[in-house]
Amino acid sequence: MQNIEKVDSLEIKGPIAKSKTTQRLSVSRNNKLLKQMFKMRYYYLLLLPVLVYFILFHYIPMYGITLAFKDYSFSLGILKSPWAGFKYFDRLFSSPTFHEVVRNTVIISFYKIVISFPVPIIFALLLNEIYHKKIKRAVQTISYLPHFISWVILSGIIMEVLSPARGVVNYIITLFGGDPIHFLAEPKYFRSVLVITHIWQTMGWNSIVYLAAISSISTEQFDSAYIDGANRFQIIRYITIPSIASVITVLFILGLGNILNAGFDQIINLYNPVVYNVADILDTYVYRVGLVNFEYSYSTAANLFKNAIGFAFVLTANFIARHIGEGENALW
């Protein structure tokens, strides 16, 4: 009996002891996590509608991508339609129209990223320098308004402003002795119109994130810079921009993920057959082929290709950001 008591009193060592310790740690972590979740239960309750929305309208419909690999018919439905393999992808990559559409999408998206991405940053920096509160609020309100207006309405405004017969822009051109220009029917002007109107519609709203990031910078840094004799441009260059660099990087990575989303709502309301060769993008092409011509499998294949390329861009940009910034500016 004494020997048994001695054995029981001995400390258990080795793999068994390690496994028991690991189990205890995992149980304690789970308990802490459950306590924290219960403590924050009302916040999770607020998050619930968003999760339901994404599950119902973003994740469950992903089953529809199987249409890209099937000969879909209304009578049979998705499940019973016969498999077609990569038939529609072969047709997609061999179509000259598809190559033109991809080229237009990349060019328009590239213009929008390169030209319009820095604009909200510059606008936020300039707004931050306005000390008169009433003027600052007025400028912010005016800049936000286009974001809340549908492209159906905005396109009507743009058509009136750029009209060759009664538009303000052409009135100014003719006033200086020029000839009226039909901006929405001239392929060489149409992409410029898209980029400029995109900036007008998104500039104010996109600047909110940067203004929030700037407001989180410690005022002590600005005070120290003023004491040291730094002017406004030096403060922007050496304090403000480095402090919001991580936000800029994250938004740039997310923007690259949408590089093949060149703006369906904008283009579908502004373009016409005359400018198809420079304005027809993947989304408008999918719309025409899928909903107008009822080629659902082919249009699904085109849309799946677009999303796969966007996902690849996000992964690549995040990989570069993680290795350049040592993981500080990456998404994960």
XYZ file of C-alpha atoms in Angstrom:
332
model
C 0.000 0.000 0.000
C 2.880 2.360 0.832
C 4.468 1.706 -2.565
C 1.174 2.477 -4.345
C 0.808 5.749 -2.399
C 4.383 6.669 -3.343
C 3.684 6.004 -7.019
C 0.487 8.112 -6.865
C 2.352 10.938 -5.186
C 5.016 11.007 -7.911
C 4.682 13.770 -10.555
C 3.663 12.343 -13.929
C 6.103 13.367 -16.639
C 6.467 12.750 -20.369
C 3.956 12.851 -23.257
C 0.953 12.058 -21.039
C 1.621 15.053 -18.813
C 2.135 17.326 -21.841
C -1.137 16.175 -23.441
C -3.028 16.808 -20.197
C -1.487 20.289 -19.904
C -2.428 21.068 -23.523
C -5.995 19.897 -22.893
C -6.291 22.077 -19.810
C -4.969 25.124 -21.698
C -7.372 24.584 -24.603
C -10.309 24.159 -22.212
C -9.390 27.352 -20.349
C -9.030 29.256 -23.648
C -12.416 28.004 -24.823
C -13.996 29.025 -21.540
C -12.473 32.511 -21.806
C -13.676 32.809 -25.405
C -17.209 31.765 -24.434
C -17.223 34.243 -21.539
C -16.062 37.043 -23.842
C -18.700 36.122 -26.444
C -21.404 36.102 -23.799
C -20.177 39.449 -22.522
C -20.353 40.914 -26.049
C -23.600 39.088 -26.953
C -25.471 42.250 -27.922
C -22.773 43.186 -30.429
C -23.006 39.706 -31.971
C -26.772 40.162 -32.114
C -26.254 43.370 -34.110
C -23.890 41.478 -36.414
C -26.407 38.684 -37.021
C -28.435 40.417 -39.798
C -25.218 41.104 -41.724
C -24.155 37.460 -41.437
C -27.593 36.286 -42.574
C -27.428 38.676 -45.530
C -24.031 37.387 -46.675
C -25.031 33.740 -46.225
C -28.329 34.113 -48.114
C -27.219 36.413 -50.915
C -23.481 35.721 -51.299
C -22.612 32.199 -50.160
C -25.680 30.090 -50.975
C -25.919 31.498 -54.549
C -22.314 30.351 -55.126
C -23.815 26.985 -56.010
C -24.879 28.662 -59.255
C -21.280 28.603 -60.563
C -21.926 24.982 -61.557
C -23.836 26.463 -64.508
C -20.468 27.232 -66.086
C -19.824 23.488 -66.378
C -23.322 22.424 -67.495
C -25.599 22.644 -70.541
C -28.321 24.403 -68.614
C -31.973 24.184 -69.614
C -35.069 25.599 -67.885
C -36.959 22.314 -68.052
C -34.250 20.246 -66.354
C -32.967 22.791 -63.838
C -29.439 23.099 -62.467
C -29.230 19.661 -60.846
C -30.519 17.614 -63.783
C -28.848 19.575 -66.586
C -26.071 17.529 -68.273
C -22.427 18.303 -67.537
C -20.552 20.143 -70.301
C -17.039 20.162 -68.849
C -14.922 23.107 -70.058
C -16.940 23.583 -73.237
C -17.982 27.150 -72.433
C -14.518 28.150 -71.258
C -13.067 26.937 -74.575
C -15.663 29.009 -76.399
C -14.925 31.966 -74.133
C -11.160 32.025 -74.710
C -11.504 31.496 -78.466
C -13.973 34.375 -78.902
C -12.443 37.610 -80.305
C -15.274 39.613 -78.717
C -14.329 38.270 -75.285
C -10.689 39.321 -75.768
C -11.826 42.844 -76.652
C -14.125 42.946 -73.624
C -11.342 41.845 -71.256
C -9.004 44.459 -72.731
C -11.596 47.210 -72.255
C -12.272 46.080 -68.676
C -8.593 46.090 -67.709
C -7.923 49.471 -69.355
C -10.918 51.228 -67.760
C -10.220 49.667 -64.343
C -6.529 50.594 -64.604
C -7.429 54.206 -65.422
C -9.829 54.346 -62.492
C -7.311 52.893 -60.022
C -4.327 54.971 -61.149
C -6.180 58.265 -61.578
C -9.093 58.109 -59.134
C -7.511 56.160 -56.236
C -5.215 59.029 -55.077
C -7.988 61.662 -55.393
C -9.864 60.790 -52.127
C -6.521 60.753 -50.273
C -5.594 64.214 -51.560
C -9.136 65.443 -50.892
C -9.023 64.143 -47.300
C -5.634 65.796 -46.708
C -6.956 69.113 -48.027
C -10.149 68.871 -45.963
C -8.094 68.196 -42.860
C -6.319 71.519 -43.393
C -9.598 73.491 -43.290
C -10.049 74.888 -39.781
C -13.340 76.690 -40.400
C -15.904 74.064 -39.335
C -18.878 75.403 -41.301
C -16.922 75.556 -44.563
C -15.509 72.093 -43.918
C -18.961 70.578 -43.309
C -20.401 72.288 -46.382
C -17.617 70.936 -48.625
C -18.006 67.447 -47.151
C -21.790 67.434 -47.640
C -21.542 68.588 -51.247
C -18.853 66.008 -52.026
C -20.873 63.147 -50.450
C -24.111 63.847 -52.349
C -23.275 62.107 -55.686
C -22.635 58.831 -53.838
C -26.289 58.676 -52.743
C -27.672 59.359 -56.224
C -28.360 56.424 -58.546
C -26.403 56.171 -61.794
C -29.743 56.273 -63.602
C -30.170 59.856 -62.399
C -26.491 60.756 -62.622
C -26.316 59.540 -66.226
C -29.230 61.844 -67.109
C -27.390 64.790 -65.548
C -24.165 63.897 -67.377
C -25.976 63.543 -70.706
C -27.502 66.999 -70.278
C -24.199 68.598 -69.241
C -22.314 67.003 -72.175
C -25.098 67.390 -74.746
C -23.737 68.832 -78.039
C -26.901 70.906 -78.502
C -27.621 72.340 -75.017
C -24.846 71.154 -72.697
C -22.808 73.567 -70.581
C -19.482 72.034 -71.629
C -20.168 72.382 -75.356
C -21.520 75.901 -74.795
C -18.128 76.879 -73.347
C -16.321 75.129 -76.236
C -18.363 76.988 -78.879
C -17.937 80.233 -76.924
C -14.184 79.991 -77.537
C -14.682 79.186 -81.231
C -14.603 75.366 -81.106
C -17.005 72.838 -82.581
C -19.459 70.916 -80.382
C -18.245 67.473 -79.315
C -20.501 64.478 -78.763
C -18.521 63.114 -75.794
C -20.729 60.033 -75.268
C -20.604 58.996 -78.941
C -16.876 59.556 -79.568
C -14.725 56.506 -78.650
C -11.652 58.681 -77.965
C -13.515 60.730 -75.317
C -15.755 58.107 -73.738
C -13.207 56.524 -71.373
C -12.168 59.961 -70.105
C -15.825 60.727 -69.364
C -16.082 57.465 -67.412
C -13.033 58.224 -65.264
C -13.966 61.849 -64.553
C -17.577 61.047 -63.643
C -16.388 58.117 -61.480
C -14.131 60.499 -59.540
C -17.001 62.945 -59.112
C -19.311 60.225 -57.781
C -16.884 58.456 -55.401
C -14.378 61.096 -54.266
C -16.274 62.431 -51.247
C -17.530 59.113 -49.932
C -14.167 57.347 -50.258
C -12.444 60.169 -48.382
C -14.375 59.317 -45.180
C -12.076 56.391 -44.363
C -8.972 58.538 -44.781
C -10.465 61.367 -42.702
C -11.209 58.862 -39.936
C -7.619 57.565 -40.108
C -6.238 61.120 -39.971
C -8.421 62.003 -36.963
C -6.955 59.029 -35.059
C -3.407 60.451 -35.298
C -2.156 61.788 -31.979
C -2.282 65.604 -31.848
C 0.974 65.570 -29.892
C 2.828 64.680 -33.093
C 1.416 67.730 -34.874
C 2.161 69.988 -31.904
C 5.746 68.748 -31.739
C 6.180 69.329 -35.473
C 4.839 72.904 -35.189
C 7.215 73.608 -32.294
C 10.123 72.308 -34.378
C 9.185 74.751 -37.136
C 7.650 72.342 -39.683
C 5.265 73.838 -42.218
C 1.986 72.243 -43.341
C 3.459 70.431 -46.321
C 6.206 68.898 -44.187
C 3.656 67.762 -41.596
C 1.549 66.125 -44.318
C 4.597 64.448 -45.835
C 6.340 63.214 -42.684
C 3.441 62.678 -40.235
C 0.020 62.430 -41.859
C 0.791 60.262 -44.893
C 3.042 57.731 -43.025
C 0.396 57.443 -40.287
C -2.359 56.461 -42.761
C -0.081 54.346 -45.000
C -1.528 51.074 -43.670
C -5.096 52.194 -44.460
C -4.046 53.250 -47.968
C -2.371 49.873 -48.563
C -5.366 47.844 -47.390
C -7.795 49.844 -49.539
C -5.455 49.556 -52.513
C -5.352 45.752 -52.113
C -9.151 45.638 -51.938
C -9.289 47.882 -55.003
C -7.103 45.459 -56.940
C -9.586 42.718 -56.097
C -12.186 44.730 -58.016
C -9.922 45.426 -60.970
C -12.299 43.608 -63.323
C -15.314 45.482 -61.931
C -15.052 48.514 -64.180
C -18.437 49.944 -63.157
C -21.482 48.151 -64.563
C -24.101 50.679 -63.378
C -22.161 53.599 -64.774
C -21.392 52.111 -68.188
C -24.774 50.455 -68.815
C -26.446 53.858 -68.365
C -23.947 55.883 -70.413
C -22.735 53.737 -73.289
C -24.296 52.928 -76.662
C -23.449 50.630 -79.620
C -21.233 53.333 -81.172
C -18.684 53.034 -78.333
C -18.917 49.284 -77.721
C -15.368 48.792 -78.998
C -13.942 50.922 -76.132
C -16.670 50.682 -73.465
C -18.007 47.123 -73.484
C -16.729 45.443 -70.290
C -17.121 41.982 -68.785
C -20.186 42.892 -66.719
C -22.088 44.444 -69.635
C -21.020 41.544 -71.864
C -22.288 39.005 -69.308
C -25.543 40.958 -69.004
C -26.148 40.955 -72.773
C -25.171 37.332 -73.306
C -26.901 35.961 -70.197
C -30.089 37.969 -69.751
C -30.684 39.199 -73.304
C -29.540 36.139 -75.293
C -30.425 33.606 -72.520
C -27.000 31.895 -72.660
C -26.744 31.318 -68.930
C -23.916 28.783 -68.910
C -21.708 30.887 -71.153
C -22.311 34.079 -69.157
C -21.631 32.213 -65.881
C -18.303 30.991 -67.274
C -17.359 34.579 -68.173
C -18.327 35.841 -64.711
C -16.451 33.007 -62.976
C -13.338 33.896 -64.974
C -13.668 37.531 -63.854
C -13.963 36.620 -60.162
C -11.043 34.171 -60.340
C -8.789 36.880 -61.794
C -9.914 39.344 -59.115
C -9.153 36.816 -56.364
C -5.696 36.206 -57.856
C -5.000 39.960 -57.829
C -5.954 40.185 -54.134
C -3.646 37.294 -53.217
C -0.757 38.754 -55.221
C -1.146 42.267 -53.824
C -1.418 40.959 -50.263
C 1.692 38.786 -50.740
C 3.682 41.805 -51.966
C 2.403 44.059 -49.157
C 3.212 41.437 -46.509
C 6.805 40.988 -47.679
C 7.536 44.670 -48.282
C 5.967 45.975 -45.074
C 6.858 42.941 -42.901
C 3.188 42.048 -42.514
C 2.113 45.406 -41.051
C 0.130 46.549 -44.095
C -1.217 43.181 -45.301
C -4.769 41.918 -44.947
C -3.634 38.621 -43.433
